[in-house]
C-alpha positions as CSV (number, residue, x, y, z in Angstrom):
1,X,-18.2,-15.6,-20.4
2,X,-18.8,-12.1,-19.1
3,X,-15.8,-10.9,-17.0
4,X,-15.6,-8.5,-14.0
5,X,-12.2,-7.2,-13.0
6,X,-11.2,-5.4,-9.8
7,X,-8.1,-3.3,-10.3
8,X,-6.2,-0.2,-9.1
9,X,-6.0,2.5,-11.6
10,X,-2.4,2.2,-12.5
11,X,-3.2,-1.2,-14.1
12,X,-5.7,0.3,-16.5
13,X,-4.6,1.0,-20.1
14,X,-6.0,4.6,-19.9
15,X,-3.8,5.4,-16.9
16,X,-0.3,6.9,-17.0
17,X,1.0,3.6,-15.7
18,X,3.0,2.7,-12.6
19,X,5.7,5.3,-13.4
20,X,3.9,8.5,-14.1
21,X,6.0,11.2,-12.3
22,X,9.0,10.8,-14.6
23,X,9.9,9.3,-17.9
24,X,10.0,5.5,-17.5
25,X,13.0,3.5,-18.6
26,X,12.9,2.8,-22.3
27,X,14.2,-0.8,-21.9
28,X,11.6,-2.2,-19.5
29,X,10.9,-5.9,-20.3
30,X,7.5,-6.8,-21.5
31,X,5.6,-10.2,-21.8
32,X,3.4,-8.8,-24.7
33,X,5.2,-10.6,-27.6
34,X,4.8,-14.0,-25.8
35,X,1.2,-13.3,-24.9
36,X,0.4,-12.3,-28.5
37,X,1.7,-15.6,-29.8
38,X,-0.6,-17.3,-27.3
39,X,-3.6,-15.1,-28.3
40,X,-2.9,-15.7,-32.0
41,X,-3.0,-19.5,-31.4
42,X,-6.6,-19.1,-30.2
43,X,-7.5,-16.8,-33.0
44,X,-7.7,-13.7,-30.7
45,X,-6.5,-10.2,-31.6
46,X,-3.2,-9.0,-30.3
47,X,-2.7,-6.6,-27.5
48,X,-0.4,-3.6,-27.3
49,X,-0.1,-3.5,-23.5
50,X,-0.6,-6.1,-20.8
51,X,-2.9,-3.7,-19.0
52,X,-5.5,-4.3,-21.8
53,X,-6.2,-7.6,-20.1
54,X,-7.1,-5.8,-16.9
55,X,-10.3,-4.4,-18.4
56,X,-13.5,-6.5,-18.0
57,X,-17.0,-6.2,-19.2
58,X,-17.4,-4.5,-15.9
59,X,-14.2,-2.9,-14.4
60,X,-14.3,-2.0,-10.7
61,X,-11.6,0.4,-9.6
62,X,-10.6,0.4,-6.0
63,X,-9.9,3.6,-4.3
64,X,-11.3,7.0,-5.5
65,X,-10.4,9.4,-8.3
66,X,-8.0,11.2,-6.0
67,X,-6.0,8.1,-5.2
68,X,-6.6,6.3,-8.6
69,X,-7.0,9.0,-11.3
70,X,-8.3,7.9,-14.7
71,X,-9.8,9.8,-17.7
72,X,-13.5,10.5,-17.3
73,X,-14.3,8.2,-20.3
74,X,-12.3,5.2,-18.9
75,X,-15.5,3.3,-18.2
76,X,-14.7,2.2,-14.7
77,X,-16.8,2.1,-11.5
78,X,-15.1,3.4,-8.4
79,X,-16.0,1.4,-5.3
80,X,-13.6,2.7,-2.7
81,X,-11.2,0.6,-0.7
82,X,-11.7,-3.2,-0.6
83,X,-10.4,-4.0,2.9
84,X,-11.6,-6.6,5.4
85,X,-10.7,-8.2,8.7
86,X,-12.5,-10.8,10.8
87,X,-15.4,-9.3,12.7
88,X,-14.1,-10.8,15.9
89,X,-10.6,-9.4,15.3
90,X,-9.1,-7.6,18.3
91,X,-5.7,-6.2,19.5
92,X,-3.8,-7.9,22.3
93,X,-4.3,-6.4,25.8
94,X,-0.7,-5.1,26.1
95,X,-1.4,-2.6,23.3
96,X,-4.3,-1.1,25.4
97,X,-1.9,-0.8,28.3
98,X,0.6,1.4,26.4
99,X,0.7,5.0,27.5
100,X,-1.6,7.2,25.4
101,X,0.7,10.2,26.0
102,X,3.3,8.5,23.8
103,X,2.7,8.3,20.1
104,X,2.0,4.8,18.8
105,X,3.6,4.1,15.4
106,X,2.8,1.0,13.4
107,X,5.4,-0.2,11.0
108,X,4.3,-2.7,8.4
109,X,7.0,-3.4,5.8
110,X,5.8,-6.7,4.4
111,X,7.8,-10.0,4.3
112,X,11.4,-9.5,5.5
113,X,12.4,-12.6,3.5
114,X,11.7,-11.0,0.1
115,X,14.8,-10.2,-1.8
116,X,18.4,-11.3,-1.2
117,X,21.5,-10.3,0.7
118,X,22.6,-8.3,-2.3
119,X,19.3,-6.7,-3.3
120,X,16.9,-6.0,-0.5
121,X,13.6,-5.7,-2.4
122,X,11.1,-5.4,0.3
123,X,10.8,-4.9,4.0
124,X,14.3,-5.6,5.5
125,X,15.6,-2.2,4.4
126,X,12.6,-0.4,5.8
127,X,12.8,-2.3,9.0
128,X,16.4,-1.5,9.6
129,X,16.1,2.2,8.8
130,X,12.9,2.6,10.9
131,X,14.4,1.0,14.0
132,X,17.6,3.0,13.7
133,X,15.6,6.2,13.2
134,X,13.2,5.7,16.1
135,X,15.2,3.7,18.7
136,X,15.8,6.8,20.8
137,X,12.6,8.7,20.1
138,X,9.8,9.0,22.6
139,X,7.4,6.7,20.7
140,X,6.0,3.2,20.8
141,X,7.0,1.4,17.6
142,X,5.1,-1.8,16.8
143,X,6.3,-3.9,14.0
144,X,4.3,-6.5,12.2
145,X,5.6,-8.8,9.4
146,X,2.6,-10.6,8.0
147,X,3.2,-13.9,9.9
148,X,6.9,-13.9,9.2
149,X,9.7,-13.8,11.7
150,X,12.1,-10.8,12.1
151,X,15.6,-11.1,10.6
152,X,17.9,-12.2,13.5
153,X,20.3,-9.4,12.8
154,X,17.6,-6.9,14.0
155,X,17.5,-8.5,17.5
156,X,17.5,-7.5,20.3
157,X,15.0,-4.8,19.7
158,X,15.3,-1.4,21.5
159,X,13.1,-0.9,24.6
160,X,10.5,1.2,22.7
161,X,10.1,-1.4,19.9
162,X,7.9,-4.5,19.9
163,X,7.4,-7.1,17.2
164,X,4.2,-9.2,16.5
165,X,4.1,-11.5,13.5
166,X,0.5,-10.4,12.8
167,X,-2.0,-7.9,14.1
168,X,-5.4,-7.1,12.4
169,X,-4.7,-4.2,10.1
170,X,-7.8,-2.1,10.4
171,X,-7.9,-2.4,14.2
172,X,-4.2,-1.6,14.4
173,X,-4.5,1.4,12.1
174,X,-7.4,2.8,14.2
175,X,-5.2,2.5,17.4
176,X,-2.1,4.1,15.8
177,X,-1.1,7.7,15.6
178,X,1.1,7.2,12.6
179,X,1.8,4.4,10.1
180,X,5.1,3.6,8.4
181,X,4.2,1.3,5.4
182,X,6.3,0.3,2.4
183,X,3.8,1.8,0.0
184,X,1.8,-1.3,-0.8
185,X,-1.7,-0.5,-2.1
186,X,-3.4,-2.3,0.8
187,X,-1.4,-0.6,3.6
188,X,-1.8,2.8,2.0
189,X,-5.6,2.4,1.7
190,X,-5.8,1.0,5.3
191,X,-4.2,4.1,6.7
192,X,-6.4,6.5,4.6
193,X,-9.6,4.6,5.4
194,X,-8.8,4.9,9.1
195,X,-7.9,8.6,8.8
196,X,-4.3,8.1,9.9
197,X,-1.3,9.9,8.6
198,X,1.8,8.1,7.3
199,X,5.4,8.2,6.5
200,X,5.8,6.0,3.5
201,X,9.1,4.4,2.4
202,X,8.3,2.9,-1.0
203,X,10.7,0.2,-2.2
204,X,9.8,0.1,-5.9
205,X,7.8,1.9,-8.6
206,X,4.3,0.6,-7.9
207,X,4.7,1.5,-4.2
208,X,6.2,4.9,-5.1
209,X,3.1,5.6,-7.2
210,X,0.8,4.8,-4.2
211,X,3.0,6.8,-1.9
212,X,3.0,9.9,-4.2
213,X,-0.8,9.8,-4.5
214,X,-1.2,9.7,-0.7
215,X,1.4,12.5,-0.2
216,X,-0.5,14.6,-2.8
217,X,-3.5,14.4,-0.6
218,X,-1.4,15.9,2.2
219,X,-1.9,12.8,4.3
220,X,1.7,11.4,4.2
221,X,5.3,12.3,3.8
222,X,7.4,10.2,1.4
223,X,10.9,9.1,2.3
224,X,12.6,7.9,-0.9
225,X,14.7,4.8,-1.3
226,X,17.9,5.6,-3.1
227,X,20.9,3.7,-4.3
228,X,24.4,3.9,-2.7
229,X,27.1,1.7,-4.2
230,X,24.5,-0.2,-6.1
231,X,22.4,-1.1,-3.1
232,X,19.1,0.3,-1.9
233,X,19.5,2.8,0.9
234,X,17.2,4.8,3.2
235,X,18.5,7.9,4.9
236,X,17.9,7.4,8.6
237,X,18.1,11.1,9.5
238,X,15.6,11.9,6.8
239,X,13.2,9.2,8.0
240,X,13.4,10.4,11.6
241,X,12.8,14.0,10.6
242,X,9.7,13.0,8.5
243,X,8.2,11.1,11.4
244,X,8.7,14.1,13.7
245,X,7.2,16.4,11.1
246,X,4.1,14.3,10.5
247,X,3.5,13.9,14.2
248,X,3.9,17.6,14.9
249,X,1.9,19.0,12.0
250,X,-1.9,18.6,12.5
251,X,-2.6,19.1,8.8
252,X,-1.4,15.5,8.0
253,X,-4.1,14.0,10.3
254,X,-6.7,16.4,9.1
255,X,-6.1,15.6,5.5
256,X,-6.1,11.8,6.3
257,X,-9.5,12.2,7.9
258,X,-10.9,14.0,4.9
259,X,-9.6,11.3,2.7
260,X,-11.3,8.7,5.0
261,X,-14.6,10.4,4.5
262,X,-14.2,10.4,0.7
263,X,-13.2,6.7,0.7
264,X,-16.1,5.6,2.9
265,X,-18.6,7.5,0.7
266,X,-17.9,5.1,-2.2
267,X,-19.2,2.1,-0.3
268,X,-16.2,-0.3,-0.4
269,X,-17.0,-4.1,-0.5
270,X,-20.7,-3.6,-0.2
271,X,-20.8,-1.3,-3.3
272,X,-18.6,-3.8,-5.2
273,X,-21.0,-6.6,-4.4
274,X,-24.0,-4.6,-5.5
275,X,-22.3,-3.7,-8.8
276,X,-21.3,-7.3,-9.5
277,X,-24.8,-8.6,-8.6
278,X,-26.4,-6.0,-10.9
279,X,-24.0,-6.9,-13.7
280,X,-24.7,-10.6,-13.2
281,X,-28.5,-10.1,-13.6
282,X,-28.0,-8.0,-16.7
283,X,-25.6,-10.6,-18.3
284,X,-27.0,-13.9,-17.0
285,X,-25.1,-16.8,-18.6
286,X,-27.4,-19.6,-19.7
């Protein structure tokens, strides 16, 4: 059957991969040998890279060439961001009542329960560092956790911090002055689509790739996650300084707004739907 795939560029075999800013480790594990045994059992040719399976008869690439660069002959169709929220989605009334003279920062760091006590993979490390960095700053910090509760050791929250398990992302980004995401593709694209600057704290390679692309546009500052005594670590002072800098320098917002215009020009979900429908008519399965 004809296949349509929807991917970010780093998943394409013609890309530089998810670790493109340095030499990737030589001993990264790969499922390719196992998959090739399966493919051989069906009489199919082997693959050299898992990314080859991301290419369809029509391959739609989310984002734009600036956020998802590929060679000109990579045979992909850029469609811009694929983001959605319910048409009736709205923010709670208490957000509208917050003083507009105080910057509103939205911190989305994913599910705090990812990882373990010894190796914090996802959001817990970003949550802890952000709260510590901003507890005494003159900002409103709103934390969302994708329907998950906050870790108990973060409570009670400082007076300028509030947690909601979920808020509609596009609406929240529109209302915010600054985003602090963990570098996930969706959260990075949400900020850019809404023209809002960010301080990104990426917790692993795919997220660092996203963060570096947004930072290259001048729309974000990147605060790295390092290792101290074998555990992931975020420098609280560096995070605080990055937030102050992005809020103070208008260029970050101006660049985010320019990126928003570029993203919107590609059509997003509507453009993807048109491309899929045209492909379906050309390759009707009987």
